[in-house]
CSV table of C-alpha atoms in Angstrom, one decimal:
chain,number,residue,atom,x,y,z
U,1,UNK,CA,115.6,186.4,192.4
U,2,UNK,CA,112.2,188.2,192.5
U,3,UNK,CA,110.9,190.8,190.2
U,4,UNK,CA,110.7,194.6,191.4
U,5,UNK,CA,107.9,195.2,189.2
U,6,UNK,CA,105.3,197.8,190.8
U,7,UNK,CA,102.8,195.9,193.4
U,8,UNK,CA,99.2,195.1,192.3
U,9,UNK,CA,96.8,197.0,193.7
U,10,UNK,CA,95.0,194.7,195.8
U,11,UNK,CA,98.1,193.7,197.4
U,12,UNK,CA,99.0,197.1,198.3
U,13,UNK,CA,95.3,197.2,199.9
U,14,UNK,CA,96.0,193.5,202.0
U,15,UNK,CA,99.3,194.8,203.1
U,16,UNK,CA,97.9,197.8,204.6
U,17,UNK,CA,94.7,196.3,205.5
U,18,UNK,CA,96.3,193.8,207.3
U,19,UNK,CA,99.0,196.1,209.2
U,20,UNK,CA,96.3,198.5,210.3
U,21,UNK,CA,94.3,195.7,211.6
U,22,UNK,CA,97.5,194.1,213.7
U,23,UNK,CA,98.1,197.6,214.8
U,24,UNK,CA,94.5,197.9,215.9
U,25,UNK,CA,94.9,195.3,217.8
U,26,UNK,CA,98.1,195.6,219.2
U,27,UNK,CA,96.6,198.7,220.5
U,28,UNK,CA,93.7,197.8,222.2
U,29,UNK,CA,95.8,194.4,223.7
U,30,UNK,CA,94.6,191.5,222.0
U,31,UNK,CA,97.4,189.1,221.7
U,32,UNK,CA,96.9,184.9,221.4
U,33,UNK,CA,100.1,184.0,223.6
U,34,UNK,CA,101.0,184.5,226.7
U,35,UNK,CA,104.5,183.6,228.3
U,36,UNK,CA,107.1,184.0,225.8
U,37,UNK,CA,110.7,184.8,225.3
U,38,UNK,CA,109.7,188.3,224.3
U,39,UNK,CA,106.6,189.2,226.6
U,40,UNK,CA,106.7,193.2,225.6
U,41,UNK,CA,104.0,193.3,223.1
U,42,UNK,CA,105.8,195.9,220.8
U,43,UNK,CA,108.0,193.0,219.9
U,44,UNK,CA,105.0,191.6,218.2
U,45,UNK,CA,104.7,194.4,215.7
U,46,UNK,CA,108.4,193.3,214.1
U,47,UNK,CA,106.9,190.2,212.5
U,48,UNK,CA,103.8,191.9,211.9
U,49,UNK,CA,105.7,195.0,209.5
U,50,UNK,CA,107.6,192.4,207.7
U,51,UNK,CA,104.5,190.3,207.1
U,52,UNK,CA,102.2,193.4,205.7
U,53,UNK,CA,106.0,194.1,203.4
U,54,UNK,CA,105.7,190.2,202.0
U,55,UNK,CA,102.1,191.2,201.6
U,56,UNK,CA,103.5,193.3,198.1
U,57,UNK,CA,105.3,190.9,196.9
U,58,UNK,CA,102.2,187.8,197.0
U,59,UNK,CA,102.1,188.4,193.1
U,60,UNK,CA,105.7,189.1,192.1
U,61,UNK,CA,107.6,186.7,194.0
U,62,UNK,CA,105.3,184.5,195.7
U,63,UNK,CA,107.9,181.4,196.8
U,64,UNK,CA,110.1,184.1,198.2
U,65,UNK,CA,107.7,186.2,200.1
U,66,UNK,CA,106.5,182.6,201.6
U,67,UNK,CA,109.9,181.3,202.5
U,68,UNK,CA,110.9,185.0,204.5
U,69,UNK,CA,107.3,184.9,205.8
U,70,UNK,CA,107.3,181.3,206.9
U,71,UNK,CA,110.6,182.5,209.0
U,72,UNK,CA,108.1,185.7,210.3
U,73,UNK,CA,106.0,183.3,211.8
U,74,UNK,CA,108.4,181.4,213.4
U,75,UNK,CA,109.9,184.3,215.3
U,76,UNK,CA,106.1,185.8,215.9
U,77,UNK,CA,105.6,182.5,217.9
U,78,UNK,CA,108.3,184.0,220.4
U,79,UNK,CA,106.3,186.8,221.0
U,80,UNK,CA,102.9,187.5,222.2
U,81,UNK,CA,102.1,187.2,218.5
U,82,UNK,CA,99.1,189.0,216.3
U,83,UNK,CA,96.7,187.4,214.7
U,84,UNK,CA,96.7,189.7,211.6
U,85,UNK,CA,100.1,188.4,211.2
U,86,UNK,CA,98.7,184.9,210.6
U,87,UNK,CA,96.0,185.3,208.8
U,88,UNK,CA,98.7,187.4,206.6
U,89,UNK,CA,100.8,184.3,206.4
U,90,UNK,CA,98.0,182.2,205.1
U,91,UNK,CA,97.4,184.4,202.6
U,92,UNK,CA,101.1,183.8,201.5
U,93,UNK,CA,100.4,180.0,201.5
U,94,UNK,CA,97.2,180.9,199.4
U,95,UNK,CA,99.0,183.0,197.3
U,96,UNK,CA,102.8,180.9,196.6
U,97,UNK,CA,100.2,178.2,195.2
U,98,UNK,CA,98.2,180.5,192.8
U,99,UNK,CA,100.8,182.7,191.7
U,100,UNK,CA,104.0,180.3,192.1
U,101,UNK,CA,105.9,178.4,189.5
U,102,UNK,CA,103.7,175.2,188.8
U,103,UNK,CA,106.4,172.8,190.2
U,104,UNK,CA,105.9,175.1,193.4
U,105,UNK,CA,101.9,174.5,193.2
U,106,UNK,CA,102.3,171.0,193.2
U,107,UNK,CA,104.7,170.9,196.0
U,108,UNK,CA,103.3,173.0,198.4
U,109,UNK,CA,100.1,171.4,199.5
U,110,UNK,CA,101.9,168.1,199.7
U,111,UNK,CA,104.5,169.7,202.0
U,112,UNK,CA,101.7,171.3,203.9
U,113,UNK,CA,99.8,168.1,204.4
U,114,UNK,CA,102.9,166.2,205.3
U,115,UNK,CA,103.7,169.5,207.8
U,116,UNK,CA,100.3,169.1,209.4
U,117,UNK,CA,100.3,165.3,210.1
U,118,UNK,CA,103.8,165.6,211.7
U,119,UNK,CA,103.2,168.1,213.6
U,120,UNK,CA,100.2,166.8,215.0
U,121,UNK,CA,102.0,162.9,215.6
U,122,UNK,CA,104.9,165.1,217.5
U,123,UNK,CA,102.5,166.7,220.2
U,124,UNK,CA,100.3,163.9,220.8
U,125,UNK,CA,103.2,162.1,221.5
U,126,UNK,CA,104.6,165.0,224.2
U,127,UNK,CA,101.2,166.1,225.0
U,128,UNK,CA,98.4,163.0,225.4
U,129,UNK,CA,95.7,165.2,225.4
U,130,UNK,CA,93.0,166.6,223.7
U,131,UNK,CA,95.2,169.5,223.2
U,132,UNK,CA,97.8,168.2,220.6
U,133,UNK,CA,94.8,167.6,218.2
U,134,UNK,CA,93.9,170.7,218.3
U,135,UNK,CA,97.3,172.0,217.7
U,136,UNK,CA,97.2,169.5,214.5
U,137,UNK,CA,93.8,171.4,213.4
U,138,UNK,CA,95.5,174.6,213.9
U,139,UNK,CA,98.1,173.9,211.4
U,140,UNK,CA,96.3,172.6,209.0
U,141,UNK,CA,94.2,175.5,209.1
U,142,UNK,CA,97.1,177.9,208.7
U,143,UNK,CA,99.1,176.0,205.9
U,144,UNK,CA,97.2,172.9,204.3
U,145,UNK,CA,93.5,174.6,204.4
U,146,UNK,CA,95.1,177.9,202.1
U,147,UNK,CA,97.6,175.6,200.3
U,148,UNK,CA,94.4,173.3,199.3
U,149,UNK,CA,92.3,176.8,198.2
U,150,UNK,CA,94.5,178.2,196.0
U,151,UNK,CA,95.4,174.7,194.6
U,152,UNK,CA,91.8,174.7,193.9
U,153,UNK,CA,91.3,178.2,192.1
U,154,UNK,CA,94.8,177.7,190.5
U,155,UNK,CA,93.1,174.3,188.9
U,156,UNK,CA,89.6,176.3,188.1
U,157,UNK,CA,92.2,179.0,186.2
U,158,UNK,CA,94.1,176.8,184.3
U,159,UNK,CA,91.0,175.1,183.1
U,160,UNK,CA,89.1,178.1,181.8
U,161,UNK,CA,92.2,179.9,180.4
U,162,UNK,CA,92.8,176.1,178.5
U,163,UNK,CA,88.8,176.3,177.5
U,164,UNK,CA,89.6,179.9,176.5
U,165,UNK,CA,92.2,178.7,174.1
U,166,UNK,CA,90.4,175.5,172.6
U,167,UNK,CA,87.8,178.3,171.8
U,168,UNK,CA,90.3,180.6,170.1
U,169,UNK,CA,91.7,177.5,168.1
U,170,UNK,CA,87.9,176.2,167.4
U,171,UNK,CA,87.3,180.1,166.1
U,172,UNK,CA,90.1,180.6,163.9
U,173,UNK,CA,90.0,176.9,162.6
U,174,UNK,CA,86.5,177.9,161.8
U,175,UNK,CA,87.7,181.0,160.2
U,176,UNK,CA,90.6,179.5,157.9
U,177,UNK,CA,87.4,177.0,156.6
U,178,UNK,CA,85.1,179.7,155.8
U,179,UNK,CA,87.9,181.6,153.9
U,180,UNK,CA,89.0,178.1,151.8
U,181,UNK,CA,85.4,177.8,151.4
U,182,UNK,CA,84.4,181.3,150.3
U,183,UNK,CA,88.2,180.6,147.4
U,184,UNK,CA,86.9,177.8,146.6
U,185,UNK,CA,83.5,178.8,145.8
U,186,UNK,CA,85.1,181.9,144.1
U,187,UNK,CA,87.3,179.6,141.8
U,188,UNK,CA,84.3,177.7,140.9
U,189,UNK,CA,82.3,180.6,140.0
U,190,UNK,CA,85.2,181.8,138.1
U,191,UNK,CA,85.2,178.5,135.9
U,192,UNK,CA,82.2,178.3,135.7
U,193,UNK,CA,81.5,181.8,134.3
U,194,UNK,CA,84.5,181.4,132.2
U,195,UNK,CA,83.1,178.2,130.1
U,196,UNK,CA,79.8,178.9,130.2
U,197,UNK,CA,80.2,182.5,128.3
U,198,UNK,CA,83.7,182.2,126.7
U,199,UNK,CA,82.3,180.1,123.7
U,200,UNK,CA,79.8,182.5,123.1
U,201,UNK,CA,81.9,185.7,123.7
U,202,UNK,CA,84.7,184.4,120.9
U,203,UNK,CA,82.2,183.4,118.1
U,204,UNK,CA,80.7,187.1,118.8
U,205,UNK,CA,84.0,188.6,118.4
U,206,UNK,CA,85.5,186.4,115.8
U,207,UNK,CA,82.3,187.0,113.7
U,208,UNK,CA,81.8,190.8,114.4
U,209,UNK,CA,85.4,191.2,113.6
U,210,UNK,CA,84.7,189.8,110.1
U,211,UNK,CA,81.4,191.9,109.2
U,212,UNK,CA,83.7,195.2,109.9
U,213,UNK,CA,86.6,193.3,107.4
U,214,UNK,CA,84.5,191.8,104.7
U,215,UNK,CA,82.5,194.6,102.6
U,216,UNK,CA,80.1,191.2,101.5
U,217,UNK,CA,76.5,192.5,102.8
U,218,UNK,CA,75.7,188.3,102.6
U,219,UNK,CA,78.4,187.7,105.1
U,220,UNK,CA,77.4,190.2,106.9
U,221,UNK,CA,74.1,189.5,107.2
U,222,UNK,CA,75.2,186.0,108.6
U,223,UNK,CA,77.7,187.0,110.7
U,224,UNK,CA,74.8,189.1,112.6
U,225,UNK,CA,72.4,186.1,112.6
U,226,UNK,CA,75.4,184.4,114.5
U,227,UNK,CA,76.5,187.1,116.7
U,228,UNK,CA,72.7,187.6,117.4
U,229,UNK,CA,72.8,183.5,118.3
U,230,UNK,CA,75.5,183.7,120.6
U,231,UNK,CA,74.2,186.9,122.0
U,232,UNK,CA,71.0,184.8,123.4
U,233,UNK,CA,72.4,182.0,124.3
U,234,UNK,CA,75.2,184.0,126.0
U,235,UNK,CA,72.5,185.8,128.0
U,236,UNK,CA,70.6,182.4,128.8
U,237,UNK,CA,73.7,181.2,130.3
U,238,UNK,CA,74.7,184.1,132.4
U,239,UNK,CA,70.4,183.7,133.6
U,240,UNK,CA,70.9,180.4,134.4
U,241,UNK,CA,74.1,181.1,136.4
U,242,UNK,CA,72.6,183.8,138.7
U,243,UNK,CA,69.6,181.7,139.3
U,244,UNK,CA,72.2,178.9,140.2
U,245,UNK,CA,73.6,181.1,142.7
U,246,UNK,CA,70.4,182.7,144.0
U,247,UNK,CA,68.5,180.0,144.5
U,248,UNK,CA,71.3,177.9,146.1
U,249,UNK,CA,71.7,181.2,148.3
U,250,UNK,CA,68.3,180.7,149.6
U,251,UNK,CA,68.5,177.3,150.4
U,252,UNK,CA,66.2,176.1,147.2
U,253,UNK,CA,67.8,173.1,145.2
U,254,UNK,CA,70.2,173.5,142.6
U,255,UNK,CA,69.1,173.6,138.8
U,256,UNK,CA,70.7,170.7,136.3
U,257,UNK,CA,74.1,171.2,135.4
U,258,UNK,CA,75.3,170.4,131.5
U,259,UNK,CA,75.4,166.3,131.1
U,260,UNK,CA,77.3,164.6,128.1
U,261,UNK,CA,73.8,163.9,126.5
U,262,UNK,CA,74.2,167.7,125.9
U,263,UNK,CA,77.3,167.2,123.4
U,264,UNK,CA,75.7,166.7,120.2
U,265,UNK,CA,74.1,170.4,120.5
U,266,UNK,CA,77.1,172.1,122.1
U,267,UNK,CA,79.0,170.5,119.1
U,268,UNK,CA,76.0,171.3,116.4
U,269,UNK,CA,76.7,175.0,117.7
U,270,UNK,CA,80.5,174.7,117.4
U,271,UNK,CA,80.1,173.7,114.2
U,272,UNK,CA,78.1,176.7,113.4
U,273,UNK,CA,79.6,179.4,114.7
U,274,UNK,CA,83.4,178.0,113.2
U,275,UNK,CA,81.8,177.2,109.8
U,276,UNK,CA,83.4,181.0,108.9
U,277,UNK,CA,87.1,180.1,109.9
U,278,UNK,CA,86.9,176.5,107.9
U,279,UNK,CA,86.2,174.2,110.6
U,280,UNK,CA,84.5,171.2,111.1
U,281,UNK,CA,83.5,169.5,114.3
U,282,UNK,CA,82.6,165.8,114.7
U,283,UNK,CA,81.9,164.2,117.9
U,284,UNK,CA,82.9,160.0,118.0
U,285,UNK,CA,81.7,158.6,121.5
U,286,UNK,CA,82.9,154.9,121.3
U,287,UNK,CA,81.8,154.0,124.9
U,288,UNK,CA,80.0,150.8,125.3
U,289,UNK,CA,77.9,151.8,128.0
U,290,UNK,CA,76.3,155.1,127.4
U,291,UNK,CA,74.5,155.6,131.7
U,292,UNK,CA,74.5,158.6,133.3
U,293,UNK,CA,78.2,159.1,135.6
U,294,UNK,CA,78.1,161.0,138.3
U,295,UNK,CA,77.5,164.7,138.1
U,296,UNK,CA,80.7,166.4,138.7
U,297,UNK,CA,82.2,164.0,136.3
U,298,UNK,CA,79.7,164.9,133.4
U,299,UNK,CA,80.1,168.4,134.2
U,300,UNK,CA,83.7,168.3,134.1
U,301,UNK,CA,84.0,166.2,131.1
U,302,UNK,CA,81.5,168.3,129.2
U,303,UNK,CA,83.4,171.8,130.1
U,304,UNK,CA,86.5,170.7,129.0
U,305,UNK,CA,85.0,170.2,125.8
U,306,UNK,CA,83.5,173.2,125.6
U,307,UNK,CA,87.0,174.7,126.3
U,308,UNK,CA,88.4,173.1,123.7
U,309,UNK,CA,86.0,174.0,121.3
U,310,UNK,CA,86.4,177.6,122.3
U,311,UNK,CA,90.1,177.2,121.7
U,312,UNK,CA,89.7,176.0,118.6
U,313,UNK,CA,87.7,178.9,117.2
U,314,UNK,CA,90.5,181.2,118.6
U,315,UNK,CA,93.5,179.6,117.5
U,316,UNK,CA,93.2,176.4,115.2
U,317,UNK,CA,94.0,176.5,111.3
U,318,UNK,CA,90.8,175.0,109.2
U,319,UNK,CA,90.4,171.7,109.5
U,320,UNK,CA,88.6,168.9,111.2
U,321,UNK,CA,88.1,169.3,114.8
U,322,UNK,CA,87.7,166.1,116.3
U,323,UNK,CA,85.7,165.4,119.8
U,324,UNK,CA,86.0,161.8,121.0
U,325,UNK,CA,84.8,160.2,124.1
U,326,UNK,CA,86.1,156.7,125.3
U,327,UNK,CA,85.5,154.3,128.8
U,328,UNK,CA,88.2,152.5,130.0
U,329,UNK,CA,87.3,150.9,132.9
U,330,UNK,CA,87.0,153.4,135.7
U,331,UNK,CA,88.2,156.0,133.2
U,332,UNK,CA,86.0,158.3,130.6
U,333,UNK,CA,88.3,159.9,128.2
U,334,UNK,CA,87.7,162.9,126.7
U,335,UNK,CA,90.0,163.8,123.3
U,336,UNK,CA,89.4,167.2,121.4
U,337,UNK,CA,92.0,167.7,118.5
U,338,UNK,CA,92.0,170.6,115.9
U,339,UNK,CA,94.9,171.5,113.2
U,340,UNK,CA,97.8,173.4,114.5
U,341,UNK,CA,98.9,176.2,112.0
U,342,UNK,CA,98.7,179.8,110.9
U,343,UNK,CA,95.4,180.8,109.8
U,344,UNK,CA,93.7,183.6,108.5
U,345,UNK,CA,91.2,186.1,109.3
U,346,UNK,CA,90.0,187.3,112.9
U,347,UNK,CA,91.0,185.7,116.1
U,348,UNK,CA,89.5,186.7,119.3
U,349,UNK,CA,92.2,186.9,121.8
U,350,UNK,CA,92.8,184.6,124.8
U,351,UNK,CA,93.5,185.0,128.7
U,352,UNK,CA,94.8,181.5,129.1
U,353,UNK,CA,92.6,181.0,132.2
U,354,UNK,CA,90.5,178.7,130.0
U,355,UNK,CA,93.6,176.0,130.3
U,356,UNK,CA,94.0,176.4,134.2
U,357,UNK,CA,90.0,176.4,134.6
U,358,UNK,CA,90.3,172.5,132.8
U,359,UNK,CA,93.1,171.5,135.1
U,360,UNK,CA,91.2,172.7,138.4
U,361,UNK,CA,88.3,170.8,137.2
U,362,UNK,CA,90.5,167.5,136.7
U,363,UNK,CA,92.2,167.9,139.6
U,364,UNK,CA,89.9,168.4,142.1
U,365,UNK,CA,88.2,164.5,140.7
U,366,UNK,CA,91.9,163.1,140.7
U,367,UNK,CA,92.2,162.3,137.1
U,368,UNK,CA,95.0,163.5,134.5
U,369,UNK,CA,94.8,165.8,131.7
U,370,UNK,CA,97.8,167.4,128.9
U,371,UNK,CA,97.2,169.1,126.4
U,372,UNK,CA,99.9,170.6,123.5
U,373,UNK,CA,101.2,169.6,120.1
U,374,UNK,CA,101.5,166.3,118.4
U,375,UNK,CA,102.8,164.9,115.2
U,376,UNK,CA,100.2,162.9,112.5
U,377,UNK,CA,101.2,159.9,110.9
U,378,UNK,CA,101.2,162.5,107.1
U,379,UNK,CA,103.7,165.5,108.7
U,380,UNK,CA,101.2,167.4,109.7
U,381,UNK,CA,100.5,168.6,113.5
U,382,UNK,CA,97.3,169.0,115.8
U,383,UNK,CA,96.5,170.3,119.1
U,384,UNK,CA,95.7,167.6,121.5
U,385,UNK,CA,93.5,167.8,124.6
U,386,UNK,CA,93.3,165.0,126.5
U,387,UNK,CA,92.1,163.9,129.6
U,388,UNK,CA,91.1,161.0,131.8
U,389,UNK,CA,88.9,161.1,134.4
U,390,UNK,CA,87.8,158.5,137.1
U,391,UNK,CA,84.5,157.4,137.1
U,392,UNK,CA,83.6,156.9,140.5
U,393,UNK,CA,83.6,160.1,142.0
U,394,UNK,CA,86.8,161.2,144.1
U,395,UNK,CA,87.3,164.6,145.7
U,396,UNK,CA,91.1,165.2,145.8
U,397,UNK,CA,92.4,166.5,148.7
U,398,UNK,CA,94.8,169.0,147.9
């Protein structure tokens, strides 16, 4: 079966290239036999019209037009024969090995090569002369020489159309990293943002939201200093996160991140700005070895305090609220605890994104963190974060 699918173009222009040039020279007599079964030279233009016809079909059907052609040729050689009509039926050779099914491609040089050497042992041995090797050239020329060509170009094609594909799985491989990157980078601004000027945000709201409730002009008055605290260190945080960005844009070197060494003041300001809702905040560090950990580990550990401590001036009934660090080994623990209950006066409301920030942040240095409800040994019941996180740095690969 062969597809009836319209001719290319080109091959419309061989086929009637190459039947005006056998008519040409059927016209003007030049033949390359001489004594054959059929000596009228109009004979000769049969297998020439059925060659220029396999001609359309090079593309299409390439094993079939060689298998009808080779049988073309074979009944040219009883005629006075055309020489368009071979050079047609190389082109078919050519063509069956290019075009043709790649079991085909494979086969058909070998076949020609095998062809040639036979049929140059079988004339040397019925004609001893110089002659016979020159028939063997012949037919080599006519079916190993364009079976050899258009293994070649077929080889050169399938190479660069395999080159063209590794660079199409090289680009979009590129792509998918620079669009994990660019969500990843996002995700980390996102936390980053979030922890940095959540803290300050809450105490602002919690203790505006008690000036408007409280006709005391002494509370007032400290609320304001407060908000007015949280309002600069709010606006210090969001300068030091765009210089983060901007200078690491430009290729300059990051600034210092928050360390644990910072805890005392981020839980001196805790303290302060919760004082209003009846809390207290204590930090207990009970690690034996107080050296600097790696950076994303520090940074980490310190932000999910900082959470905490954020959550706890949203939601925790006065009380103590405990910070404790611990070293077990490989593993730095970080504990914040605050009273859970019903409390009143203002709350600031939350997203719950401070919760999933703290889980990112442990995941991606494969330690463990919970946090929810647990029961004292005196009835009563506290909100537990806690979290353990490896030492030695260790990127999780999710």
């Amino acid at each position: 079966m062969f597809s009836l699918a319209r001719p290319h173009r080109d091959d419309v222009l061989l086929s009637a290239a190459g039947l005006a040039g056998g008519v040409i020279l059927w016209l003007v007599g030049i033949h390359i036999q001489n004594g054959r079964l059929f000596d009228s030279p109009w004979v000769s233009l049969l297998p020439l019209a059925v060659m220029s016809a396999l001609e359309l079909l090079r593309r299409s059907a390439p094993q079939t037009a060689l298998a009808v052609g080779t049988l073309a040729l074979v009944a040219d050689q009883f005629t006075v024969g055309s020489l368009a009509t071979l050079l047609m039926f190389t082109d078919l050779v050519y063509a069956a090995v290019l075009y043709g099914r790649p079991a085909a491609a494979r086969r058909i040089p070998v076949i020609a090569l095998l062809l040639t050497a036979a049929t140059t042992v079988v004339f040397a041995a019925w004609i001893p002369s110089a002659d016979a090797l020159l028939i063997g050239i012949v037919t080599g020329m006519v079916f190993f020489g364009p079976s050899l060509t258009g293994a070649s170009v077929r080889n050169h094609r399938d190479a660069a159309e395999a080159a063209r594909l590794r660079a199409d799985q090289t680009a979009l491989l590129a792509e998918m990293d620079r669009a994990q990157a660019v969500t990843a980078e996002r995700s980390r601004m996102a936390r980053e943002l979030h922890d940095m000027v959540a803290n300050h945000l809450s105490a602002i709201a919690i203790h505006s939201t008690a000036a408007l409730s409280i006709d005391d002009p002494d509370t007032s008055r400290e609320a304001l200093g407060v908000i007015r605290r949280n309002s600069v260190d709010g606006l210090a945080e969001m300068r030091r996160l765009i210089g983060l960005l901007r200078e690491n844009g430009a290729g300059g070197p990051p600034r210092a991140a928050p360390t644990l060494a910072s805890l005392d003041t981020l839980v001196g300001q805790a303290g302060a700005n919760s004082a209003a809702s009846g809390l207290t905040v204590s930090l207990a560090d009970s690690r034996e070895e107080t050296a600097a950990l790696p950076a994303p580990v520090e940074l980490a550990a310190y932000r999910i305090v900082q959470e905490s401590l954020t959550n706890a001036l949203k939601h925790a009934a006065p009380g103590p609220v405990a910070v404790r660090l611990g070293r077990s080994g490989n593993l730095l623990t970080v504990e914040v605890s605050s009273v859970l209950g019903d409390r009143a006066g203002p709350r600031a409301p939350g997203s719950g994104a401070g919760l999933v920030g703290m889980r990112e942040r442990v995941a991606l240095l494969g330690g463990t963190i919970g946090a929810g409800p647990v029961s004292g040994g005196d009835g009563t019941e506290s909100w537990l974060v806690r979290a353990e996180l490896p030492v030695e740095e260790r990127i999780s690969r999710r």
